[in-house]
Amino acid sequence: AWKHTGGVICYADSTVGYIGDAAAMAEWAFSRTRFRDSEPDEAYALHALDAYRTHVRESAETYVELALTHGGEPMGSLVFRLAEESAPKTVSHFLSLVQSSAYSGSSWHRISPGAFAQGGVLQQPQRADGAADGGAEARAEVAPLADESFALPHDAPGVLGFANAGPHTIGTQIYVTFGPMRTLDRKYVAFGRLVDGLGTLRALEAAPTVNEVPATPIVIAAARLHEP
């Protein structure tokens, strides 16, 4: 079973153990019961999507969607479940930025394949004379958020957290991991996990870069509460 690479893994009781993927399970069931499932894969995908939407609607949990573009073209979305149970103040800080549209139009400015992507440097508003007037990032630097909790580990792809410049310096910059990054534990506050959009995350990781800077801008076109 340790060699298994599919998205679905099937086991039976202790006398059988590992079977394989969904196709192997179907053949195993047919060989023993002569049962052949006639429902197409697309139907199961719709069942799964319906169950997912029902869960999100009925859940008390908070989900946020980041819709990305690459070179101006839609790239897909990243949907995160926010860890309000372990970092409520951090989540509230993030939600205030999301709901004020602060992240919309910001970019992922650093991509380190095998590690993480970093973004969330906010564009400074322009005055009538064309000069920057400080902007949200500057205000965030004046009143940084303290590190609240290191309870959520960086143990998988899709962990969402706040970047910092040292202890208790959280501003607006965020990162998302491409895989386990346990070296970030107890140094950076993680506050969310990816629940949908793994393909988009892999596309983000694979985007061409020059010295870890995307060769073509990858932008958070919209950041919003997720309502499937």
PDB file of C-alpha atoms in Angstrom:
ATOM      1  CA  ALA A   1       0.000   0.000   0.000  1.00  0.00           C
ATOM      2  CA  TRP A   2       2.914   2.354   0.544  1.00  0.00           C
ATOM      3  CA  LYS A   3       3.406   2.459  -3.243  1.00  0.00           C
ATOM      4  CA  HIS A   4      -0.165   3.666  -3.830  1.00  0.00           C
ATOM      5  CA  THR A   5      -0.358   6.890  -5.870  1.00  0.00           C
ATOM      6  CA  GLY A   6      -4.072   7.314  -6.631  1.00  0.00           C
ATOM      7  CA  GLY A   7      -6.516   9.740  -5.088  1.00  0.00           C
ATOM      8  CA  VAL A   8      -8.666   6.923  -3.633  1.00  0.00           C
ATOM      9  CA  ILE A   9      -7.335   3.983  -1.622  1.00  0.00           C
ATOM     10  CA  CYS A  10      -9.503   0.960  -0.754  1.00  0.00           C
ATOM     11  CA  TYR A  11      -9.193  -1.646   1.982  1.00  0.00           C
ATOM     12  CA  ALA A  12     -11.397  -4.552   3.085  1.00  0.00           C
ATOM     13  CA  ASP A  13     -11.272  -6.515   6.346  1.00  0.00           C
ATOM     14  CA  SER A  14      -8.096  -7.820   7.916  1.00  0.00           C
ATOM     15  CA  THR A  15      -8.140 -10.990   5.816  1.00  0.00           C
ATOM     16  CA  VAL A  16      -7.987  -8.974   2.579  1.00  0.00           C
ATOM     17  CA  GLY A  17      -6.300  -5.705   3.506  1.00  0.00           C
ATOM     18  CA  TYR A  18      -5.180  -3.392   0.716  1.00  0.00           C
ATOM     19  CA  ILE A  19      -7.167  -3.602  -2.550  1.00  0.00           C
ATOM     20  CA  GLY A  20      -6.069  -0.579  -4.594  1.00  0.00           C
ATOM     21  CA  ASP A  21      -7.854   2.319  -6.220  1.00  0.00           C
ATOM     22  CA  ALA A  22     -11.549   2.694  -7.075  1.00  0.00           C
ATOM     23  CA  ALA A  23     -11.236   0.620 -10.271  1.00  0.00           C
ATOM     24  CA  ALA A  24      -9.515  -2.185  -8.372  1.00  0.00           C
ATOM     25  CA  MET A  25     -12.275  -2.061  -5.763  1.00  0.00           C
ATOM     26  CA  ALA A  26     -14.935  -2.403  -8.472  1.00  0.00           C
ATOM     27  CA  GLU A  27     -13.187  -5.464  -9.928  1.00  0.00           C
ATOM     28  CA  TRP A  28     -12.700  -6.987  -6.463  1.00  0.00           C
ATOM     29  CA  ALA A  29     -16.420  -6.562  -5.665  1.00  0.00           C
ATOM     30  CA  PHE A  30     -17.448  -8.059  -9.020  1.00  0.00           C
ATOM     31  CA  SER A  31     -15.196 -11.088  -8.583  1.00  0.00           C
ATOM     32  CA  ARG A  32     -16.853 -11.919  -5.276  1.00  0.00           C
ATOM     33  CA  THR A  33     -20.471 -10.781  -5.672  1.00  0.00           C
ATOM     34  CA  ARG A  34     -20.944 -10.412  -9.452  1.00  0.00           C
ATOM     35  CA  PHE A  35     -22.085  -6.868  -8.693  1.00  0.00           C
ATOM     36  CA  ARG A  36     -21.217  -4.274 -11.330  1.00  0.00           C
ATOM     37  CA  ASP A  37     -21.779  -0.597 -10.517  1.00  0.00           C
ATOM     38  CA  SER A  38     -23.423   1.057 -13.516  1.00  0.00           C
ATOM     39  CA  GLU A  39     -23.342   4.617 -12.219  1.00  0.00           C
ATOM     40  CA  PRO A  40     -20.763   6.729 -14.082  1.00  0.00           C
ATOM     41  CA  ASP A  41     -17.869   8.457 -12.341  1.00  0.00           C
ATOM     42  CA  GLU A  42     -19.425  11.830 -13.170  1.00  0.00           C
ATOM     43  CA  ALA A  43     -22.435  10.979 -11.013  1.00  0.00           C
ATOM     44  CA  TYR A  44     -20.214  10.260  -8.019  1.00  0.00           C
ATOM     45  CA  ALA A  45     -18.399  13.542  -8.624  1.00  0.00           C
ATOM     46  CA  LEU A  46     -21.744  15.352  -8.481  1.00  0.00           C
ATOM     47  CA  HIS A  47     -22.698  13.500  -5.290  1.00  0.00           C
ATOM     48  CA  ALA A  48     -19.398  14.540  -3.714  1.00  0.00           C
ATOM     49  CA  LEU A  49     -19.836  18.159  -4.805  1.00  0.00           C
ATOM     50  CA  ASP A  50     -23.366  18.259  -3.417  1.00  0.00           C
ATOM     51  CA  ALA A  51     -22.180  16.811  -0.084  1.00  0.00           C
ATOM     52  CA  TYR A  52     -19.344  19.336   0.053  1.00  0.00           C
ATOM     53  CA  ARG A  53     -21.682  22.263  -0.592  1.00  0.00           C
ATOM     54  CA  THR A  54     -24.126  21.036   2.033  1.00  0.00           C
ATOM     55  CA  HIS A  55     -21.336  20.706   4.589  1.00  0.00           C
ATOM     56  CA  VAL A  56     -20.067  24.233   3.965  1.00  0.00           C
ATOM     57  CA  ARG A  57     -23.572  25.734   4.123  1.00  0.00           C
ATOM     58  CA  GLU A  58     -24.494  23.946   7.331  1.00  0.00           C
ATOM     59  CA  SER A  59     -21.137  24.251   9.040  1.00  0.00           C
ATOM     60  CA  ALA A  60     -20.335  26.919  11.626  1.00  0.00           C
ATOM     61  CA  GLU A  61     -16.815  27.044  10.188  1.00  0.00           C
ATOM     62  CA  THR A  62     -15.536  29.930   8.060  1.00  0.00           C
ATOM     63  CA  TYR A  63     -14.172  29.409   4.554  1.00  0.00           C
ATOM     64  CA  VAL A  64     -12.356  31.947   2.389  1.00  0.00           C
ATOM     65  CA  GLU A  65     -11.748  31.771  -1.357  1.00  0.00           C
ATOM     66  CA  LEU A  66      -8.830  33.390  -3.173  1.00  0.00           C
ATOM     67  CA  ALA A  67      -9.500  33.566  -6.930  1.00  0.00           C
ATOM     68  CA  LEU A  68      -6.235  33.794  -8.887  1.00  0.00           C
ATOM     69  CA  THR A  69      -5.255  35.000 -12.323  1.00  0.00           C
ATOM     70  CA  HIS A  70      -1.996  34.332 -14.181  1.00  0.00           C
ATOM     71  CA  GLY A  71      -1.073  36.893 -16.786  1.00  0.00           C
ATOM     72  CA  GLY A  72      -4.624  38.199 -16.627  1.00  0.00           C
ATOM     73  CA  GLU A  73      -6.189  34.784 -17.307  1.00  0.00           C
ATOM     74  CA  PRO A  74      -8.225  32.836 -14.724  1.00  0.00           C
ATOM     75  CA  MET A  75      -6.048  30.315 -12.905  1.00  0.00           C
ATOM     76  CA  GLY A  76      -8.509  28.811 -10.437  1.00  0.00           C
ATOM     77  CA  SER A  77      -9.288  29.313  -6.778  1.00  0.00           C
ATOM     78  CA  LEU A  78      -7.857  28.323  -3.422  1.00  0.00           C
ATOM     79  CA  VAL A  79     -10.460  27.646  -0.713  1.00  0.00           C
ATOM     80  CA  PHE A  80      -9.322  27.582   2.900  1.00  0.00           C
ATOM     81  CA  ARG A  81     -11.034  26.566   6.115  1.00  0.00           C
ATOM     82  CA  LEU A  82      -9.974  29.066   8.780  1.00  0.00           C
ATOM     83  CA  ALA A  83      -8.831  27.753  12.174  1.00  0.00           C
ATOM     84  CA  GLU A  84     -10.906  29.987  14.427  1.00  0.00           C
ATOM     85  CA  GLU A  85     -10.670  27.415  17.213  1.00  0.00           C
ATOM     86  CA  SER A  86      -6.894  27.842  17.573  1.00  0.00           C
ATOM     87  CA  ALA A  87      -6.242  31.406  16.347  1.00  0.00           C
ATOM     88  CA  PRO A  88      -9.425  33.510  16.592  1.00  0.00           C
ATOM     89  CA  LYS A  89      -7.683  36.904  16.694  1.00  0.00           C
ATOM     90  CA  THR A  90      -5.477  36.010  13.727  1.00  0.00           C
ATOM     91  CA  VAL A  91      -8.474  34.794  11.741  1.00  0.00           C
ATOM     92  CA  SER A  92     -10.372  37.995  12.611  1.00  0.00           C
ATOM     93  CA  HIS A  93      -7.394  40.046  11.366  1.00  0.00           C
ATOM     94  CA  PHE A  94      -7.330  38.100   8.102  1.00  0.00           C
ATOM     95  CA  LEU A  95     -11.087  38.361   7.619  1.00  0.00           C
ATOM     96  CA  SER A  96     -10.996  42.122   8.120  1.00  0.00           C
ATOM     97  CA  LEU A  97      -8.513  42.349   5.248  1.00  0.00           C
ATOM     98  CA  VAL A  98     -10.562  40.000   3.069  1.00  0.00           C
ATOM     99  CA  GLN A  99     -13.864  41.760   3.704  1.00  0.00           C
ATOM    100  CA  SER A 100     -12.377  45.196   3.059  1.00  0.00           C
ATOM    101  CA  SER A 101     -11.145  43.927  -0.364  1.00  0.00           C
ATOM    102  CA  ALA A 102      -7.589  44.707   0.715  1.00  0.00           C
ATOM    103  CA  TYR A 103      -6.168  41.597  -0.946  1.00  0.00           C
ATOM    104  CA  SER A 104      -8.034  41.997  -4.220  1.00  0.00           C
ATOM    105  CA  GLY A 105      -5.473  43.019  -6.839  1.00  0.00           C
ATOM    106  CA  SER A 106      -2.453  42.017  -4.748  1.00  0.00           C
ATOM    107  CA  SER A 107       0.006  39.468  -6.108  1.00  0.00           C
ATOM    108  CA  TRP A 108       1.948  36.387  -5.139  1.00  0.00           C
ATOM    109  CA  HIS A 109       5.389  37.932  -5.307  1.00  0.00           C
ATOM    110  CA  ARG A 110       7.475  34.922  -4.272  1.00  0.00           C
ATOM    111  CA  ILE A 111       7.190  31.272  -5.297  1.00  0.00           C
ATOM    112  CA  SER A 112       9.590  28.720  -3.852  1.00  0.00           C
ATOM    113  CA  PRO A 113       8.765  25.309  -5.395  1.00  0.00           C
ATOM    114  CA  GLY A 114       8.668  22.561  -2.823  1.00  0.00           C
ATOM    115  CA  ALA A 115       8.251  25.124  -0.058  1.00  0.00           C
ATOM    116  CA  PHE A 116       5.663  27.920  -0.272  1.00  0.00           C
ATOM    117  CA  ALA A 117       4.195  30.886  -2.140  1.00  0.00           C
ATOM    118  CA  GLN A 118       4.112  34.299  -0.478  1.00  0.00           C
ATOM    119  CA  GLY A 119       1.889  37.266  -1.257  1.00  0.00           C
ATOM    120  CA  GLY A 120      -0.345  39.891   0.237  1.00  0.00           C
ATOM    121  CA  VAL A 121       1.787  43.004  -0.150  1.00  0.00           C
ATOM    122  CA  LEU A 122      -0.998  45.525  -0.539  1.00  0.00           C
ATOM    123  CA  GLN A 123      -0.974  48.194  -3.203  1.00  0.00           C
ATOM    124  CA  GLN A 124      -0.604  51.648  -1.692  1.00  0.00           C
ATOM    125  CA  PRO A 125      -3.500  53.963  -2.630  1.00  0.00           C
ATOM    126  CA  GLN A 126      -2.515  56.818  -4.919  1.00  0.00           C
ATOM    127  CA  ARG A 127      -3.225  60.489  -4.262  1.00  0.00           C
ATOM    128  CA  ALA A 128      -4.458  62.759  -7.020  1.00  0.00           C
ATOM    129  CA  ASP A 129      -0.857  63.843  -7.711  1.00  0.00           C
ATOM    130  CA  GLY A 130       0.154  60.203  -8.288  1.00  0.00           C
ATOM    131  CA  ALA A 131       2.096  59.783  -5.054  1.00  0.00           C
ATOM    132  CA  ALA A 132       1.424  56.909  -2.651  1.00  0.00           C
ATOM    133  CA  ASP A 133      -0.341  57.924   0.558  1.00  0.00           C
ATOM    134  CA  GLY A 134       0.920  55.088   2.759  1.00  0.00           C
ATOM    135  CA  GLY A 135      -1.713  52.421   2.249  1.00  0.00           C
ATOM    136  CA  ALA A 136      -2.960  49.492   4.276  1.00  0.00           C
ATOM    137  CA  GLU A 137       0.402  47.723   4.482  1.00  0.00           C
ATOM    138  CA  ALA A 138       1.997  50.831   5.975  1.00  0.00           C
ATOM    139  CA  ARG A 139      -0.768  51.081   8.565  1.00  0.00           C
ATOM    140  CA  ALA A 140      -0.361  47.365   9.370  1.00  0.00           C
ATOM    141  CA  GLU A 141       3.349  47.914  10.046  1.00  0.00           C
ATOM    142  CA  VAL A 142       2.507  50.661  12.555  1.00  0.00           C
ATOM    143  CA  ALA A 143       0.269  48.324  14.582  1.00  0.00           C
ATOM    144  CA  PRO A 144       1.555  44.763  14.070  1.00  0.00           C
ATOM    145  CA  LEU A 145      -0.437  41.815  15.327  1.00  0.00           C
ATOM    146  CA  ALA A 146       1.103  39.637  18.023  1.00  0.00           C
ATOM    147  CA  ASP A 147       1.761  35.946  17.414  1.00  0.00           C
ATOM    148  CA  GLU A 148      -1.341  34.315  18.875  1.00  0.00           C
ATOM    149  CA  SER A 149      -0.844  30.565  18.581  1.00  0.00           C
ATOM    150  CA  PHE A 150       1.412  27.976  16.974  1.00  0.00           C
ATOM    151  CA  ALA A 151      -1.150  25.204  17.425  1.00  0.00           C
ATOM    152  CA  LEU A 152      -1.689  24.552  13.707  1.00  0.00           C
ATOM    153  CA  PRO A 153       1.335  22.692  12.296  1.00  0.00           C
ATOM    154  CA  HIS A 154       2.807  23.096   8.829  1.00  0.00           C
ATOM    155  CA  ASP A 155       2.334  19.402   8.102  1.00  0.00           C
ATOM    156  CA  ALA A 156       0.746  19.280   4.655  1.00  0.00           C
ATOM    157  CA  PRO A 157       0.245  21.131   1.369  1.00  0.00           C
ATOM    158  CA  GLY A 158      -2.104  24.096   1.629  1.00  0.00           C
ATOM    159  CA  VAL A 159      -1.374  25.421   5.106  1.00  0.00           C
ATOM    160  CA  LEU A 160      -2.179  29.154   5.180  1.00  0.00           C
ATOM    161  CA  GLY A 161      -0.280  31.489   7.488  1.00  0.00           C
ATOM    162  CA  PHE A 162       0.984  35.007   8.063  1.00  0.00           C
ATOM    163  CA  ALA A 163       4.546  35.947   7.156  1.00  0.00           C
ATOM    164  CA  ASN A 164       6.467  38.067   9.631  1.00  0.00           C
ATOM    165  CA  ALA A 165       9.703  39.963  10.185  1.00  0.00           C
ATOM    166  CA  GLY A 166      10.270  38.418  13.598  1.00  0.00           C
ATOM    167  CA  PRO A 167       8.149  37.704  16.663  1.00  0.00           C
ATOM    168  CA  HIS A 168       4.873  39.667  16.922  1.00  0.00           C
ATOM    169  CA  THR A 169       5.188  41.488  13.589  1.00  0.00           C
ATOM    170  CA  ILE A 170       2.208  40.119  11.622  1.00  0.00           C
ATOM    171  CA  GLY A 171       1.000  42.573   8.978  1.00  0.00           C
ATOM    172  CA  THR A 172      -0.778  41.563   5.777  1.00  0.00           C
ATOM    173  CA  GLN A 173       1.603  39.209   3.972  1.00  0.00           C
ATOM    174  CA  ILE A 174       0.444  35.612   3.757  1.00  0.00           C
ATOM    175  CA  TYR A 175       1.934  32.328   2.584  1.00  0.00           C
ATOM    176  CA  VAL A 176       0.612  28.926   1.572  1.00  0.00           C
ATOM    177  CA  THR A 177       2.730  25.789   1.768  1.00  0.00           C
ATOM    178  CA  PHE A 178       3.312  23.404  -1.136  1.00  0.00           C
ATOM    179  CA  GLY A 179       4.064  20.518   1.209  1.00  0.00           C
ATOM    180  CA  PRO A 180       5.029  19.829   4.822  1.00  0.00           C
ATOM    181  CA  MET A 181       7.240  22.650   6.158  1.00  0.00           C
ATOM    182  CA  ARG A 182       7.843  21.779   9.793  1.00  0.00           C
ATOM    183  CA  THR A 183      10.721  24.265   9.951  1.00  0.00           C
ATOM    184  CA  LEU A 184       8.033  26.995  10.022  1.00  0.00           C
ATOM    185  CA  ASP A 185       6.408  25.574  13.163  1.00  0.00           C
ATOM    186  CA  ARG A 186       6.591  27.868  16.213  1.00  0.00           C
ATOM    187  CA  LYS A 187       7.984  30.668  14.043  1.00  0.00           C
ATOM    188  CA  TYR A 188       4.975  31.604  11.909  1.00  0.00           C
ATOM    189  CA  VAL A 189       1.283  31.593  12.807  1.00  0.00           C
ATOM    190  CA  ALA A 190      -0.726  29.238  10.596  1.00  0.00           C
ATOM    191  CA  PHE A 191      -4.460  29.802  10.622  1.00  0.00           C
ATOM    192  CA  GLY A 192      -6.018  27.881   7.740  1.00  0.00           C
ATOM    193  CA  ARG A 193      -5.959  24.729   5.625  1.00  0.00           C
ATOM    194  CA  LEU A 194      -6.729  24.229   1.941  1.00  0.00           C
ATOM    195  CA  VAL A 195      -9.953  22.275   1.422  1.00  0.00           C
ATOM    196  CA  ASP A 196     -10.441  22.848  -2.309  1.00  0.00           C
ATOM    197  CA  GLY A 197      -8.118  23.891  -5.119  1.00  0.00           C
ATOM    198  CA  LEU A 198      -5.156  21.509  -4.896  1.00  0.00           C
ATOM    199  CA  GLY A 199      -4.820  21.672  -8.690  1.00  0.00           C
ATOM    200  CA  THR A 200      -4.611  25.454  -8.498  1.00  0.00           C
ATOM    201  CA  LEU A 201      -1.992  25.172  -5.748  1.00  0.00           C
ATOM    202  CA  ARG A 202       0.102  22.862  -7.930  1.00  0.00           C
ATOM    203  CA  ALA A 203      -0.249  25.261 -10.876  1.00  0.00           C
ATOM    204  CA  LEU A 204       0.921  28.092  -8.596  1.00  0.00           C
ATOM    205  CA  GLU A 205       3.929  26.036  -7.560  1.00  0.00           C
ATOM    206  CA  ALA A 206       4.779  25.180 -11.188  1.00  0.00           C
ATOM    207  CA  ALA A 207       4.502  28.751 -12.513  1.00  0.00           C
ATOM    208  CA  PRO A 208       7.705  29.961 -14.231  1.00  0.00           C
ATOM    209  CA  THR A 209       9.837  32.212 -12.030  1.00  0.00           C
ATOM    210  CA  VAL A 210      13.021  34.258 -12.137  1.00  0.00           C
ATOM    211  CA  ASN A 211      14.819  34.181  -8.783  1.00  0.00           C
ATOM    212  CA  GLU A 212      11.554  33.030  -7.148  1.00  0.00           C
ATOM    213  CA  VAL A 213       9.631  35.975  -8.659  1.00  0.00           C
ATOM    214  CA  PRO A 214       6.818  34.943 -11.048  1.00  0.00           C
ATOM    215  CA  ALA A 215       7.804  35.650 -14.649  1.00  0.00           C
ATOM    216  CA  THR A 216       4.178  36.630 -15.322  1.00  0.00           C
ATOM    217  CA  PRO A 217       2.119  38.281 -12.563  1.00  0.00           C
ATOM    218  CA  ILE A 218      -0.039  35.956 -10.476  1.00  0.00           C
ATOM    219  CA  VAL A 219      -2.730  38.077  -8.868  1.00  0.00           C
ATOM    220  CA  ILE A 220      -5.393  37.547  -6.218  1.00  0.00           C
ATOM    221  CA  ALA A 221      -8.218  38.826  -8.393  1.00  0.00           C
ATOM    222  CA  ALA A 222     -10.757  38.421  -5.586  1.00  0.00           C
ATOM    223  CA  ALA A 223     -10.659  37.427  -1.922  1.00  0.00           C
ATOM    224  CA  ARG A 224     -14.039  36.632  -0.394  1.00  0.00           C
ATOM    225  CA  LEU A 225     -16.000  34.446   1.961  1.00  0.00           C
ATOM    226  CA  HIS A 226     -16.587  31.129   0.230  1.00  0.00           C
ATOM    227  CA  GLU A 227     -20.204  30.343  -0.587  1.00  0.00           C
ATOM    228  CA  PRO A 228     -20.392  27.250  -2.842  1.00  0.00           C
TER     229      PRO A 228
END
